[in-house]
Structures are given as C-alpha cells and as structure tokens.
Coordinates of C-alpha atoms in Angstrom, one line a residue:
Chain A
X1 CA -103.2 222.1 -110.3
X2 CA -103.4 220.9 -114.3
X3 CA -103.1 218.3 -115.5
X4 CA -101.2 219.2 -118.3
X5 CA -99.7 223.1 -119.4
X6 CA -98.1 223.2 -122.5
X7 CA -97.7 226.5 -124.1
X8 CA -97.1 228.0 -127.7
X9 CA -94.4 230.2 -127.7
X10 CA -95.3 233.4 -128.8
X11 CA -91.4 234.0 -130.6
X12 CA -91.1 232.9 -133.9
X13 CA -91.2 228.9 -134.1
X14 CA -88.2 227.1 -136.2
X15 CA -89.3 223.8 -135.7
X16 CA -92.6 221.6 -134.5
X17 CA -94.1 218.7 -133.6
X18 CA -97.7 217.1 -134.4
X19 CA -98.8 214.2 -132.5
X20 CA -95.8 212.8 -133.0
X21 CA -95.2 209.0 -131.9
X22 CA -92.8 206.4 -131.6
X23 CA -93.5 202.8 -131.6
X24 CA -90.3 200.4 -130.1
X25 CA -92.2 197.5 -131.9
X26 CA -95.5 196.9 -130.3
X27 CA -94.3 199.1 -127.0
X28 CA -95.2 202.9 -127.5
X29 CA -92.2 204.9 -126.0
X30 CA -93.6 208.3 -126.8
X31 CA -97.4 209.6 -126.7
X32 CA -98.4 211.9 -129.4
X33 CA -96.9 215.0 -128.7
X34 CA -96.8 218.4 -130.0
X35 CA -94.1 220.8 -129.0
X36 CA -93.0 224.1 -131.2
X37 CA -89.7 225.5 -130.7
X38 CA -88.8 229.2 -131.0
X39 CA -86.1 230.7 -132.8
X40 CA -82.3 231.1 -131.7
X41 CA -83.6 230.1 -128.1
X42 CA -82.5 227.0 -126.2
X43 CA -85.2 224.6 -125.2
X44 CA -84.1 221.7 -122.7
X45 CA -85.8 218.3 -122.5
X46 CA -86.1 217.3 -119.1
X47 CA -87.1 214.1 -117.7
X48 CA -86.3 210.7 -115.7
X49 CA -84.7 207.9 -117.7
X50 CA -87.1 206.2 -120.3
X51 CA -89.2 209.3 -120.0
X52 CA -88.9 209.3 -124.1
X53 CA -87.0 212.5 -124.1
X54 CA -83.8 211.2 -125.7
X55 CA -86.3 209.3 -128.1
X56 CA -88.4 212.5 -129.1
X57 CA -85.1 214.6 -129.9
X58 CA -83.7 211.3 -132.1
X59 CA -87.3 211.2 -134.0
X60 CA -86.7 215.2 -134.9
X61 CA -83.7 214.5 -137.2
X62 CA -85.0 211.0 -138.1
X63 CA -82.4 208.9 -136.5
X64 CA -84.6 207.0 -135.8
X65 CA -85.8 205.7 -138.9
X66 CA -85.6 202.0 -139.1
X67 CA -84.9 201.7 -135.1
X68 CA -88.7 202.7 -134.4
X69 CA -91.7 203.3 -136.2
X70 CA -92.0 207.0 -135.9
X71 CA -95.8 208.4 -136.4
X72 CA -97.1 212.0 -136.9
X73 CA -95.4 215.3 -137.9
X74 CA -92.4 217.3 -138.0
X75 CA -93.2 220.6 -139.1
X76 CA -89.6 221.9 -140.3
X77 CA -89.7 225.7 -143.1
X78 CA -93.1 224.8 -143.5
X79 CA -92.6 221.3 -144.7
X80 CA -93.3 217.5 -143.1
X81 CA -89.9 216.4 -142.9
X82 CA -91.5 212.7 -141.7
X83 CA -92.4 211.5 -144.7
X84 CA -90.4 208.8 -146.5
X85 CA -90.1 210.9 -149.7
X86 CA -87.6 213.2 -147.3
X87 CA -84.0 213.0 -148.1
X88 CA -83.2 212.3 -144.7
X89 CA -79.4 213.4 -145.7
X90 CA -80.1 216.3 -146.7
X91 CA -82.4 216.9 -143.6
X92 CA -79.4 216.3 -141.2
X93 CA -77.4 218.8 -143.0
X94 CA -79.8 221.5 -141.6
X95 CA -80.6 219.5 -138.2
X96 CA -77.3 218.5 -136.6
X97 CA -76.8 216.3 -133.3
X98 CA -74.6 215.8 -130.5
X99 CA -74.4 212.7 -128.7
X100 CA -74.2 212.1 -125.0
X101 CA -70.4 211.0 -125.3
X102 CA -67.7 212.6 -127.6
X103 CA -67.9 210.9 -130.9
X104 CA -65.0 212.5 -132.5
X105 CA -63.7 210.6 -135.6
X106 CA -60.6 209.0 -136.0
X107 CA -59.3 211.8 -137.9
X108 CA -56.8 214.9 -137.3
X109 CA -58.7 217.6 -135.8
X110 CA -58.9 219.5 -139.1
X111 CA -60.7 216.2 -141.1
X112 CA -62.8 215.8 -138.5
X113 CA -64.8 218.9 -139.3
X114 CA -63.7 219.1 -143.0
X115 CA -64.9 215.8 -144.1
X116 CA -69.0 216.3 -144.3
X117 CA -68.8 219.7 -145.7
X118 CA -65.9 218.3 -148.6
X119 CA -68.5 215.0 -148.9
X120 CA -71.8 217.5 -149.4
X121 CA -69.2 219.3 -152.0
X122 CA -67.3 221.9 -151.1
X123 CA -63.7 221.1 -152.4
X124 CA -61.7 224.3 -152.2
X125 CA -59.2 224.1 -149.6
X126 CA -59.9 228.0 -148.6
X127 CA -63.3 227.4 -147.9
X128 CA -62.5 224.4 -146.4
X129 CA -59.9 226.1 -144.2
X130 CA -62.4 229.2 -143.6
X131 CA -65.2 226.9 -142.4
X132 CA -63.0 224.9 -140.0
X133 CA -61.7 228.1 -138.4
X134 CA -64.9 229.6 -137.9
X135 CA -66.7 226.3 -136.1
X136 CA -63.9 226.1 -134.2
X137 CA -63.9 229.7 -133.3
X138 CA -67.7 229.4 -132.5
X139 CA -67.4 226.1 -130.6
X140 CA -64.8 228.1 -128.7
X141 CA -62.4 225.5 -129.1
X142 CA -60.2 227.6 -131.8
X143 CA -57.7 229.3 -129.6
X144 CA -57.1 225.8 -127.5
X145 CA -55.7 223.8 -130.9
X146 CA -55.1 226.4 -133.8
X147 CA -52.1 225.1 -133.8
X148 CA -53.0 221.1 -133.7
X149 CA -55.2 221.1 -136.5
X150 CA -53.5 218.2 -138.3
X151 CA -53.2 216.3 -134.5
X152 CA -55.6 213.6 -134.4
X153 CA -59.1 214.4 -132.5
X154 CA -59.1 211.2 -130.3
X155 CA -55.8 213.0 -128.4
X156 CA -58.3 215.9 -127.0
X157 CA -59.5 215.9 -123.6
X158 CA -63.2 214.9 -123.2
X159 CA -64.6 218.4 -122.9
X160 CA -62.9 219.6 -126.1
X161 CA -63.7 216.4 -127.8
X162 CA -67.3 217.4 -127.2
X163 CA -66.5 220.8 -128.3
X164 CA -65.0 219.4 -131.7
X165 CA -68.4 217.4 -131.7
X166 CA -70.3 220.6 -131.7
X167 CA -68.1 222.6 -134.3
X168 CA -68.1 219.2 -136.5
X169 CA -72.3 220.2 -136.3
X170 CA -72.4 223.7 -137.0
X171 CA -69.8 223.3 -139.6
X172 CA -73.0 221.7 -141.7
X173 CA -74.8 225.3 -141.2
X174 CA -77.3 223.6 -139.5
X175 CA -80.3 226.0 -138.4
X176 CA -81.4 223.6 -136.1
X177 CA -78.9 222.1 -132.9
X178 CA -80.2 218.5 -131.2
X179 CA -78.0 218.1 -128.1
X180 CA -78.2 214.7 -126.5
X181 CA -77.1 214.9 -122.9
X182 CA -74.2 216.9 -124.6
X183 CA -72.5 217.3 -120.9
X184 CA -73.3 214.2 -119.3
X185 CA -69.6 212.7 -119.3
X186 CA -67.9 215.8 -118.6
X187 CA -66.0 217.1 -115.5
X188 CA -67.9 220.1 -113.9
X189 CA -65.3 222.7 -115.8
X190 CA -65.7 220.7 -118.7
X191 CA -69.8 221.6 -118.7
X192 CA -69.4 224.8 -117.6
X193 CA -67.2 225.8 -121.0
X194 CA -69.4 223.8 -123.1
X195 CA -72.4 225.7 -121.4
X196 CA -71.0 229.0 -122.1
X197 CA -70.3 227.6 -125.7
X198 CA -73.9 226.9 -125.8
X199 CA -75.1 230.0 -124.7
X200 CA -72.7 231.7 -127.3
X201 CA -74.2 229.6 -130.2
X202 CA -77.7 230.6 -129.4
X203 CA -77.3 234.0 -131.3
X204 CA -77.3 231.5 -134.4
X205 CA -78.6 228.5 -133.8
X206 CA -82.2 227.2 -132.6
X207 CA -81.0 224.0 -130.0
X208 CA -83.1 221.7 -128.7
X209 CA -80.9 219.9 -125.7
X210 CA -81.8 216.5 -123.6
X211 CA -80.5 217.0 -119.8
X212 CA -80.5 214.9 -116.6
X213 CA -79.1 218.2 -114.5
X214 CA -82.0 220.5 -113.6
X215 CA -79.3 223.1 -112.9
X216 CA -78.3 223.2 -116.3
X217 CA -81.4 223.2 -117.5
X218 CA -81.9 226.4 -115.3
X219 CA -78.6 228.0 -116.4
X220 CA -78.6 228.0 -120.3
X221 CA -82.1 227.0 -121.1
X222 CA -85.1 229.4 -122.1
X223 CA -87.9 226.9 -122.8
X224 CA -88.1 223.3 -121.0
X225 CA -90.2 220.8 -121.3
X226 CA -91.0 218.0 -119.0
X227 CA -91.3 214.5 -119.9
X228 CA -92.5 211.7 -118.2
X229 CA -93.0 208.3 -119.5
X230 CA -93.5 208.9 -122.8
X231 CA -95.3 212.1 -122.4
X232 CA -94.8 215.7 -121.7
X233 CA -96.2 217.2 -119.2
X234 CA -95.5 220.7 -118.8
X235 CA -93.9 223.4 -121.7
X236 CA -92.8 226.8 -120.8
X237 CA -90.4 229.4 -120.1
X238 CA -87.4 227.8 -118.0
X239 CA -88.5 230.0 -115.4
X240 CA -92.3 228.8 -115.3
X241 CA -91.6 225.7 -114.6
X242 CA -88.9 225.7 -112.0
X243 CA -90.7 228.2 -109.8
X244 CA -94.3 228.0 -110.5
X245 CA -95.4 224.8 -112.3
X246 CA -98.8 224.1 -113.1
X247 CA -98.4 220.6 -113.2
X248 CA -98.1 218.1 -110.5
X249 CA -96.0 216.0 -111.6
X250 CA -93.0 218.7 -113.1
X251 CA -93.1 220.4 -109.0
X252 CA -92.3 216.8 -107.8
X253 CA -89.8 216.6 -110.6
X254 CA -88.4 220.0 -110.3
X255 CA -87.9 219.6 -106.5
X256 CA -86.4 216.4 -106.6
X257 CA -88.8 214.5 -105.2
X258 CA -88.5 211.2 -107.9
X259 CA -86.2 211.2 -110.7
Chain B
X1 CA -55.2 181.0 -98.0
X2 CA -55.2 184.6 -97.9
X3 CA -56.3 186.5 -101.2
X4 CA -53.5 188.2 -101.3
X5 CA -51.4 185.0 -101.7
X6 CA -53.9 183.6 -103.9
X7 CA -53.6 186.6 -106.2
X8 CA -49.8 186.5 -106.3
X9 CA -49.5 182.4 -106.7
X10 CA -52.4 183.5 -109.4
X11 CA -50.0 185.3 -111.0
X12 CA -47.0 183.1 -110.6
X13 CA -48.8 180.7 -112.7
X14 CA -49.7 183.0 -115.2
X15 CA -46.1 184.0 -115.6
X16 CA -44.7 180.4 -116.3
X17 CA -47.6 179.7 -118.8
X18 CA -46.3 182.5 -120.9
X19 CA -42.8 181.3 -119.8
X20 CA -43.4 178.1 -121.8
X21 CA -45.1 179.5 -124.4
X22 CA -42.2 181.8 -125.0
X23 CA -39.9 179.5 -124.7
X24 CA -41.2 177.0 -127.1
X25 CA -41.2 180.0 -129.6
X26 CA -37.6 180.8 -129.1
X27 CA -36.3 176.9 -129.2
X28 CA -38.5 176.4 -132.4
X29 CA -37.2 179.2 -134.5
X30 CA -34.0 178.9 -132.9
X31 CA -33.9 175.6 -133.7
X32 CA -35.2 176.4 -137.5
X33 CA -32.7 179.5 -137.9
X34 CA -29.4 177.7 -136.5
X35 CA -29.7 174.7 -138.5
X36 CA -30.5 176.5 -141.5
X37 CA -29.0 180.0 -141.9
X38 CA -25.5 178.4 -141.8
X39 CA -25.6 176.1 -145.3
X40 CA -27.4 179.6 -146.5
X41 CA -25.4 181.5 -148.9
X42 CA -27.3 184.6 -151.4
X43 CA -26.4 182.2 -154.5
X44 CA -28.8 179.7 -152.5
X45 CA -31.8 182.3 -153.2
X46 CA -30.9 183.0 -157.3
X47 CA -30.0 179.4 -158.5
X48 CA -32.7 177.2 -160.0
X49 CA -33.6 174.1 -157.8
X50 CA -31.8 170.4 -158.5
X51 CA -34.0 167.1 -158.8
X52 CA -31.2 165.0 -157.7
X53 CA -27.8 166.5 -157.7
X54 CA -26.6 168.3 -154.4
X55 CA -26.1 172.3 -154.4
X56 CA -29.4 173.5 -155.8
X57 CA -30.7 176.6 -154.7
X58 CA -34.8 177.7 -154.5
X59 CA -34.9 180.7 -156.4
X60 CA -38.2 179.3 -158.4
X61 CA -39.9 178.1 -155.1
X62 CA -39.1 181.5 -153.2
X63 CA -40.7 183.3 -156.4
X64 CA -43.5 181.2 -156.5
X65 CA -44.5 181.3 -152.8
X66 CA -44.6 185.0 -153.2
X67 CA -46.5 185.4 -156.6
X68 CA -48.6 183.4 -155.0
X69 CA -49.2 185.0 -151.7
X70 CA -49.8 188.7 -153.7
X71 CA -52.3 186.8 -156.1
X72 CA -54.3 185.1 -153.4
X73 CA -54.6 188.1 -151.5
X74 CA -55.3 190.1 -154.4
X75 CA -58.4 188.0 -155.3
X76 CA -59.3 187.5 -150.9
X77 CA -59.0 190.9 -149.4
X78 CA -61.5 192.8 -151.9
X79 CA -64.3 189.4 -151.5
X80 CA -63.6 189.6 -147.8
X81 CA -63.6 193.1 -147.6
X82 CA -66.8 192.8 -149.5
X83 CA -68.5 190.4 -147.3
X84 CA -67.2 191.4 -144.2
X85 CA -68.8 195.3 -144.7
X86 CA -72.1 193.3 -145.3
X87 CA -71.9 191.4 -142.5
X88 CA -71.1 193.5 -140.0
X89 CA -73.2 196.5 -141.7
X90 CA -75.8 195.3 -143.6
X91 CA -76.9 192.2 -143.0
X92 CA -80.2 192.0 -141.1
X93 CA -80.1 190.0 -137.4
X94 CA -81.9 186.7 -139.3
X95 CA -81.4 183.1 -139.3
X96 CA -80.1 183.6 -142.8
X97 CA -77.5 185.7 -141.6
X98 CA -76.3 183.2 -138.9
X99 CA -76.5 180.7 -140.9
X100 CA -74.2 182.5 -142.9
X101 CA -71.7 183.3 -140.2
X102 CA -72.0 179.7 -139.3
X103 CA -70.6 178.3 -142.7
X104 CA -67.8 180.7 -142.7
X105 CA -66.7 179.5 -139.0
X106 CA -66.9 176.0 -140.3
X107 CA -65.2 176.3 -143.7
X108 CA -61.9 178.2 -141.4
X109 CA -61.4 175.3 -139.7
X110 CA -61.7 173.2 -142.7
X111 CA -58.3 171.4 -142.9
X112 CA -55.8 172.5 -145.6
X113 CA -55.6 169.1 -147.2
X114 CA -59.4 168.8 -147.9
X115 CA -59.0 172.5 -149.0
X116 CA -56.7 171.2 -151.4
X117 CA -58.6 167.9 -152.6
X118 CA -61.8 169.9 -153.3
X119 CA -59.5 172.6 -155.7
X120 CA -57.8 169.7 -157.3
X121 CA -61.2 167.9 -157.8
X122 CA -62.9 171.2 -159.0
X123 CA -60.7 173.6 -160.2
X124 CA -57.8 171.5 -161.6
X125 CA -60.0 169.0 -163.1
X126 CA -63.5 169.8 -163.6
X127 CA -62.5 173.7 -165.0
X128 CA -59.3 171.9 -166.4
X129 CA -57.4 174.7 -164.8
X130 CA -54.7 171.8 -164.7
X131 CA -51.7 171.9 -162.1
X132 CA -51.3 175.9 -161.8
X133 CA -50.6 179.2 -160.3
X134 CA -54.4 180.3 -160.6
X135 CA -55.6 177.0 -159.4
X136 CA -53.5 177.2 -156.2
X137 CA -54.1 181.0 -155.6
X138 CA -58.2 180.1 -155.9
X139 CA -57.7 177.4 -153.5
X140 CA -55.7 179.2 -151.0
X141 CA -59.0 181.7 -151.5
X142 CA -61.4 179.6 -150.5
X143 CA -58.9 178.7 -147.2
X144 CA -58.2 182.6 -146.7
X145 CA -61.7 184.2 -147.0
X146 CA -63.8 182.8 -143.9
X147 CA -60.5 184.1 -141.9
X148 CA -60.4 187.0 -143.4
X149 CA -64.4 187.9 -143.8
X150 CA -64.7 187.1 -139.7
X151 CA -61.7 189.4 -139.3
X152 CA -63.4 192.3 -141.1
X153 CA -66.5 191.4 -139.8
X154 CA -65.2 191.6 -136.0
X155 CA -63.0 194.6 -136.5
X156 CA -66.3 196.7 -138.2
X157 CA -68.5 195.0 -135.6
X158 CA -66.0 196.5 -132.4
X159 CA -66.1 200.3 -133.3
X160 CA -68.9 201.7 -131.5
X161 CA -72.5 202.8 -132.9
X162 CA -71.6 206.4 -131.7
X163 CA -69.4 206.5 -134.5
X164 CA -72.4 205.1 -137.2
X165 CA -74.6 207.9 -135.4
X166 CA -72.0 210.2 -135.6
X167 CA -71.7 209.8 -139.4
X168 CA -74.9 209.7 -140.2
X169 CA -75.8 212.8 -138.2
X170 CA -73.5 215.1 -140.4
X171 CA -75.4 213.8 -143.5
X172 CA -73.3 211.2 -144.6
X173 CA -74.8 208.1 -146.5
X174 CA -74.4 204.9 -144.9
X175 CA -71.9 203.9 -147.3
X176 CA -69.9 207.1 -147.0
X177 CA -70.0 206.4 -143.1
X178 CA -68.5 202.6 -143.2
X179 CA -65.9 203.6 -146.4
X180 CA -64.7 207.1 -144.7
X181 CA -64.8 207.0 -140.8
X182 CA -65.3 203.3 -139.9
X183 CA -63.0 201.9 -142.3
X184 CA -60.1 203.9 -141.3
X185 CA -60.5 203.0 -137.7
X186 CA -60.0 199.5 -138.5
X187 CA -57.0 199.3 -140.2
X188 CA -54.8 198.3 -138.1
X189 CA -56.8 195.2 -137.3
X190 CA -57.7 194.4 -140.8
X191 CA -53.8 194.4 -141.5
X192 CA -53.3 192.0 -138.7
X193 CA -55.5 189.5 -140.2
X194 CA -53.8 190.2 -143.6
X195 CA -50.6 189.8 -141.6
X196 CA -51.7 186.1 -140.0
X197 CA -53.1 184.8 -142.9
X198 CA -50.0 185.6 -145.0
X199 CA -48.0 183.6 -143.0
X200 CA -50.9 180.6 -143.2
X201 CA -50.4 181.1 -146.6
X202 CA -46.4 181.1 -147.3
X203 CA -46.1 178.4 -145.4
X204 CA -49.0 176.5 -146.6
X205 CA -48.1 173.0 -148.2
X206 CA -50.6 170.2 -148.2
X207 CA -53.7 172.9 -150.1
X208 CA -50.8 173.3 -152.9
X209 CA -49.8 169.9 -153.5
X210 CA -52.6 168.9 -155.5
X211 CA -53.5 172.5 -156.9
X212 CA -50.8 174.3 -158.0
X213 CA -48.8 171.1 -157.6
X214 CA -45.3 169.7 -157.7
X215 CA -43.0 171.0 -160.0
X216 CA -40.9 173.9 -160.8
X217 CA -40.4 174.6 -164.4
X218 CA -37.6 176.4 -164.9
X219 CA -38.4 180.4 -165.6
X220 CA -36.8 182.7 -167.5
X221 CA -36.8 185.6 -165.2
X222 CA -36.1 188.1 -168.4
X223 CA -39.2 186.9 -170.3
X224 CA -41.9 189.1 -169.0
X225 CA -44.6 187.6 -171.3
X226 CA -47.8 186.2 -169.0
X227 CA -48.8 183.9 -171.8
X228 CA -45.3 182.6 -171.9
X229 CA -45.0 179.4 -170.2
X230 CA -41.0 179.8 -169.0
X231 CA -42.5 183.4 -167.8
X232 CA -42.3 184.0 -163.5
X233 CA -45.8 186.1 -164.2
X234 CA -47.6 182.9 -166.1
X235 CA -50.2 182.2 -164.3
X236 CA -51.3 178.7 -165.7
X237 CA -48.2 176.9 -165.1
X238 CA -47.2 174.2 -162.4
X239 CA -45.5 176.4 -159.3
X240 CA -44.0 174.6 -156.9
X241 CA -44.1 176.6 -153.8
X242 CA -41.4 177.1 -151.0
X243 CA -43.3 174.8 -147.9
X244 CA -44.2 172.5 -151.1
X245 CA -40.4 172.0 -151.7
X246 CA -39.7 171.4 -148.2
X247 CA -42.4 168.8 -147.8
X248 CA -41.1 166.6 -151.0
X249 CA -37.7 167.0 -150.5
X250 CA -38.4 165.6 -147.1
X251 CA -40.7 162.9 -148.3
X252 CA -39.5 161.8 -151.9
X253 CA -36.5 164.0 -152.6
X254 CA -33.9 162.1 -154.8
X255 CA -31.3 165.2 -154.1
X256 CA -28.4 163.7 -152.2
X257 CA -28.0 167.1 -150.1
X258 CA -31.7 167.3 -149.3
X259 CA -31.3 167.6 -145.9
X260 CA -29.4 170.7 -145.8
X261 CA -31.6 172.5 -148.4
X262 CA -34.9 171.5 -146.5
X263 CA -33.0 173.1 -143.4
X264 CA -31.8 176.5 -145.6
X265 CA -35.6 176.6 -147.3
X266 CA -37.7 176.4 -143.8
X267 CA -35.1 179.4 -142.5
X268 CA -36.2 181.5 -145.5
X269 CA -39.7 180.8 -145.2
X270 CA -39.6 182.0 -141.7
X271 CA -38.0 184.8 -142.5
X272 CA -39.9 185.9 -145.2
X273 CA -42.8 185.4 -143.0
X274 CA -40.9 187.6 -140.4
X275 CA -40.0 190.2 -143.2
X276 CA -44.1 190.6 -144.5
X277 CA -44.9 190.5 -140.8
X278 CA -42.5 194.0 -140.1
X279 CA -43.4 195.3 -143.7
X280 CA -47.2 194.9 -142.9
X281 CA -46.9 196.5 -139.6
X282 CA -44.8 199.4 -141.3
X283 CA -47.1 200.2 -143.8
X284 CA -50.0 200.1 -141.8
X285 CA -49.1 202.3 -139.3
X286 CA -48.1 204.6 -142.2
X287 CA -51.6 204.1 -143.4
X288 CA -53.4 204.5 -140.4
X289 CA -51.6 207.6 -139.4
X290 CA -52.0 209.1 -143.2
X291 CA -55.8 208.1 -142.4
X292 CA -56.3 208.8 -139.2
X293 CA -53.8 211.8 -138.0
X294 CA -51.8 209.5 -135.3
X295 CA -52.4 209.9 -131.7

C-alpha cells in the first residue's frame, strides 16, 4: 500500500489549497496540505478528533484569522484569498459556514435570514422577501414555517434550526458551502432531511462538509478526504476510499478499526 | 442516614432559608407601606416641602430624585455600554485588561459616602460645580458605572461564541455582529442591571448629601427655562433628593410632623422604585420581543 493517494479531480475545481498550514502558537495543527475541490460536488472531511479537519475547513473562509497563524494558499476564482490585503467580509459573502450546532439568531425567522443580505445592502423589502422565500424553499425548510416567518428562530426544533442555519448561508449567494459537522446534534430523522437538503443544494453549491459519521460521508458525499493528525492521507472519489483505499491508514479508519 | 433523607432534610433547609428571606422582605415593606401610606394623601406629592411647620408635602424632593435618576443614567448607560462592549469584545486577555476589571470591582464596592466625599471634594469644589443637580448626577456616575460596565460586560461575555462565528460567517463586521445579533440577545439582562441600579440610585442618600446637597429651592414648575434657577430642568441648582429628605428630617428636621412625612416619603420611594421596576420590565420585554421576535 501508499503511503499517501491524493488525487486531482479531473471536474472543474471551485476552490484549492497550497501547502496550506496552521500554527496553534508554536504547535502545528495542520501539515501543509493541498486539496482542490470540484464544482457543485460535495467533498466530506473525514477524520478522528484533532485530526485538523475542522481546522483546515475554518482556515478556507478565514475564520481563523487571529485564532491561528494560517500559512500557504487558498486558491479561490483564480485569486489568493490568504493574503491580509483580502476583505475577509467580503470573502465570507461567497464562502458561507455552518457550524456543528444550530446558531440561529435571536431573531424572528424572517430576520434571521434577512439581516446579512439588508447589512451587504439590499433594502427593498421585495427582494428581501424574494430571497427569504427562496433559501428557505432551498433549505427545504419553506413549507414547514411559511406561515411563522415573523416567529422567532430559537422556537424551531434543532433539525430546522440547522436548516434555517443553512438558508441564513445560501441567502449570501455563496458559491462555496463549509459544513462543520452540520448534523452532529441532530436526531437520526433530523440528519436524514438535512442530508437530502444537502444533496438538493449540490445542483448549486460547491460544499465542503466536516463529518464524524462514515455513513454519511458514504451517503451524500462524492469526494472525501482523510485526515489524520494534521494531515491528509488519502483524497478521492467517496467510493475509492471506502472500498479500495490505497492508504493504510484510511482502511483502518474506514473499517473502524481506531477513531 | 439514607440519601434519600438527606436530600429531602437538604431541601427542608433550603425551603426555610428562603422562608426567612421572604419573610424579612414582606415585614420590611410591610412595615414601610402601613406606616406610611395612611398619612399619604395626592396633595402630599404636589405641595412644596416645610422647614419647620407641620403638613408639608415633597413634591420638589420626588422631582428631584427623578431628574436625577434619568440624568445619571443618561450620562452611565452610554459610558457603560461603551466599556462594557470593549471589555467583553475587544479587549485583549492581558494584565492590562485585568487590571482593569479589577478597579471596576473595587470602585462598586466603594461605599456611597466616600463616593460622595470625593464628588464634593472634586466636582463641587475643585470644578466649582457648587451644591448641584450635575454634581450629584456625576457622582451617582462614578457609583453606577463599575455596576453597570460588569453588567454589560457579563451579559456580552454569556452569549455563546457560536453566535460571534455565526455573525461573522454571513459577512458581518465585528461591530455589526456585537450591535445587531449580540446586543439584542442581552437585553433583558442589561435592563435588569438598569433596573437594580435605579433603585441604588432613588434611594441613594449619603453620595447626595454633600454633592447635590441639602436643600430644595422652591421651583416654579411653569418656568421651563434650564438657565433659570427656580426652573425643575436647572441643572446647577441645590436638589435635595427624596432618601436625602428622609435622612435630615430624621436627623436635623425642625418640622414638628417630621415623623409622619419621613414615614409617607420612604413609602413613595419604595413605590416609585416598585413602579420603575414594573415599567422597566414592561418595556423591555416590548423591546426584546420588537428585537428579537418573542419565543
């Protein structure tokens, strides 16, 4: 076996990674690493905890600027988005994130999605309207509280919290998705709408998801990568590297042996 | 013993502490309310106080304990709004910082009286703000901002870092994350502070004595002219507040009927306090629903 695969995809890339780094201090959390990421596909992160997989997606849309010393590139339309000369605002209006747990804001369902596009300056309440509709309706969360828009957020169950937290993110018209263990505190119906949601929004969106659960991984993801301790291992189709790994390592992983 | 009678004589105990606690409350205001609210009449509110006769009223002091209150909060809640978002935001985890946070938890537990000595000293004499409303509301400032700043501070400090990350995911500007989604959040423990240290400062006597000191000109509640020094809204006149009145008339008052105005005043005061305490609670839950779409 290899000691390391990682493969280029041969689909058209949306976003990359050059030796990219991250420095906790003195402690180096992630090993250079170069990953590219192919268009309206799902790629999951998989991984054991403090494998550096939550850390590499954070680094992508820079939230981790001022947390960690992040080193190398970002390859994003053609540009080196980790530079400090990047608006990093701006940047996160065409990466979005969702977080491990339901972050919905203390706001009425409606706000919750209106407020960033209103702040990056759309003001008319059509539009406004408009947009809200359609993240809902993409989120698949629009038929369950059409008729609660002005309720507030907090009062939805977790799964359509999270669900709220995705349309919130594609409300920006983000190209790219960063999912952080988006189904971690969910019941099992709970992930398996939000998986279905996910597969829906691929027809749009490029994501890029961290997961613990190597079934999900198997059900909605195209590309996965493996990580351990701050490195990756193995890239490749889904497929690949659950049935036929080249790597060590990812077969002990992928069969449960550690992790 | 058996953890199961532990647990309940546990609880026992638990339920006579706040038994006594309770209980104290009730007899105290009780005690305040009965004695007073019978010599209390609504002419006892609109007549002018009396230095010695009987049958004077506190209409000046009950005006001046409230213009008062709204100009010391005025001037506290945007400092402490200020450096509470900068603490609890901001600031980086240095020395400097603690030793900031330090000073404020020392100057809250400050008592009133030095409070009061160090306006009269400074602000009364040395800025020759002489015996007046804007010496006492900067005084009661400097006794309401460490509360208030550790309340902000505390209330920003408990919402959750999901919530930053959440904001600052969508694009928004640090700035735009604390003013529009952790702000609102807080509200209703930012009005609870407000709430507390109102009442600390209606009732607060012994910072006033010396700062916005001891006497009550009569006021001419139809002259509306700030510079005008029979004006309610003049703010560099003497104001003697409510709790003020209570004190002297209990310590020097020449009135012969002091005793029964002292006992009408304190039941005002406390249910002034009780008034501001519903109001605030009112219009905060207005507020936080306006802000935050209820629950």
């Amino acid at each position: 076996m290899k000691d390391y695969n990682i493969v280029t995809p041969k689909e058209e890339i949306r976003i990359s990674t050059k030796d990219l780094s991250v420095k906790y201090g003195d402690k180096l959390a992630l090993h250079p690493t170069t990953l590219a990421f192919p268009r309206h596909q799902i790629t999951a992160l998989i991984g054991a905890s403090g494998s550096g997989k939550s850390t590499y997606l954070r680094s992508l849309n820079r939230m981790n600027d001022k947390i960690a010393t992040v080193e190398g590139q970002i390859l994003f339309e053609n540009v080196d988005v980790n530079q400090p000369k990047i608006n990093v605002f701006e940047l996160r209006k065409h990466i979005g994130m969702v977080f491990q747990r339901p972050n919905p804001f203390a706001k009425t369902i409606y706000e919750n999605i209106a407020y960033a596009p209103r702040y990056h300056g759309i003001k008319d309440k059509r539009q406004l309207d408009e947009i809200v509709e359609k993240s809902l309706r993409q989120a698949a969360l629009w038929n369950e509280v059409k008729d609660d828009l002005n309720k507030s957020a907090l009062a939805l169950s977790g799964g359509q919290q999270q669900r709220l937290c995705i349309a919130r993110a594609i409300a920006m018209k983000p190209s790219i998705l960063l999912l952080d263990e988006p189904a971690s505190a969910l019941d099992p119906i709970s992930t398996g709408v939000l998986e279905e949601t996910l597969v829906e929004l691929k027809k749009n969106y490029t994501m890029i998801m961290v997961t613990h659960n190597m079934q999900q991984a198997t059900r909605v993801s195209d590309y996965t990568a493996f990580f351990q301790l701050g490195k990756v291992y193995e890239y490749d189709k889904t497929v690949n590297v659950f049935t036929n790994p080249q790597v060590k390592l990812t077969q002990d992983y992928v069969e449960g042996r550690f992790g | 013993m058996d953890v199961k009678k532990v647990d309940h004589l546990a609880k026992r105990i638990i339920q006579v502490m706040v038994g006594i606690v309770a209980v104290l409350l009730v007899l105290i205001i009780g005690y305040i309310l009965v004695t007073g609210l019978p010599q209390e009449s609504i002419d006892f509110l609109f007549k002018p106080s009396q230095a010695v006769k009987a049958g004077g009223g506190i209409r000046d002091q009950l005006w001046n304990s409230i213009y008062l209150l709204i100009l010391a909060l005025l001037i506290s809640i945007p400092l402490s709004l200020g450096a509470g978002i900068y603490l609890a935001e901001y600031a980086p985890d240095n020395k400097l910082t603690h030793f900031i946070q330090t000073l404020i938890e020392i100057l809250s537990s400050l008592p009133s009286i030095v409070v009061g000595l160090f306006g009269y000293l400074v602000l009364v004499i040395r800025f020759n703000m002489g015996f007046s409303i804007l010496s006492g509301a900067l005084t009661l400032t400097v006794f309401n901002l460490p509360l208030l700043t550790s309340n902000i501070e505390n209330a920003l400090r408990s919402v959750s870092d999901e919530q930053r990350e959440g904001g600052l995911a969508l694009g928004l500007s640090r700035w735009q994350t604390i003013k529009g989604i952790l702000l609102p959040r807080t509200v209703p423990e930012i009005i609870t502070g407000v709430v507390l240290s109102s009442g600390r400062i209606f009732g607060e006597a012994a910072a006033l004595i010396y700062t916005s000191g001891q006497s009550a000109p009569a006021l001419n509640y139809l002259n509306w002219n700030p510079l005008s020094p029979e004006s309610p809204l003049n703010v560099m006149r003497p104001a003697e507040t409510l709790a003020v009145h209570i004190w002297k008339l209990n310590t020097e008052g020449l009135t012969i009927d002091a005793d029964i105005v002292s006992a009408a005043a304190s039941a005002v005061l406390i249910l002034v306090v009780l008034l501001f305490n519903i109001l605030a609670h009112y219009l905060g839950n207005k507020l936080e629903r306006k802000l935050t779409g209820g629950k």
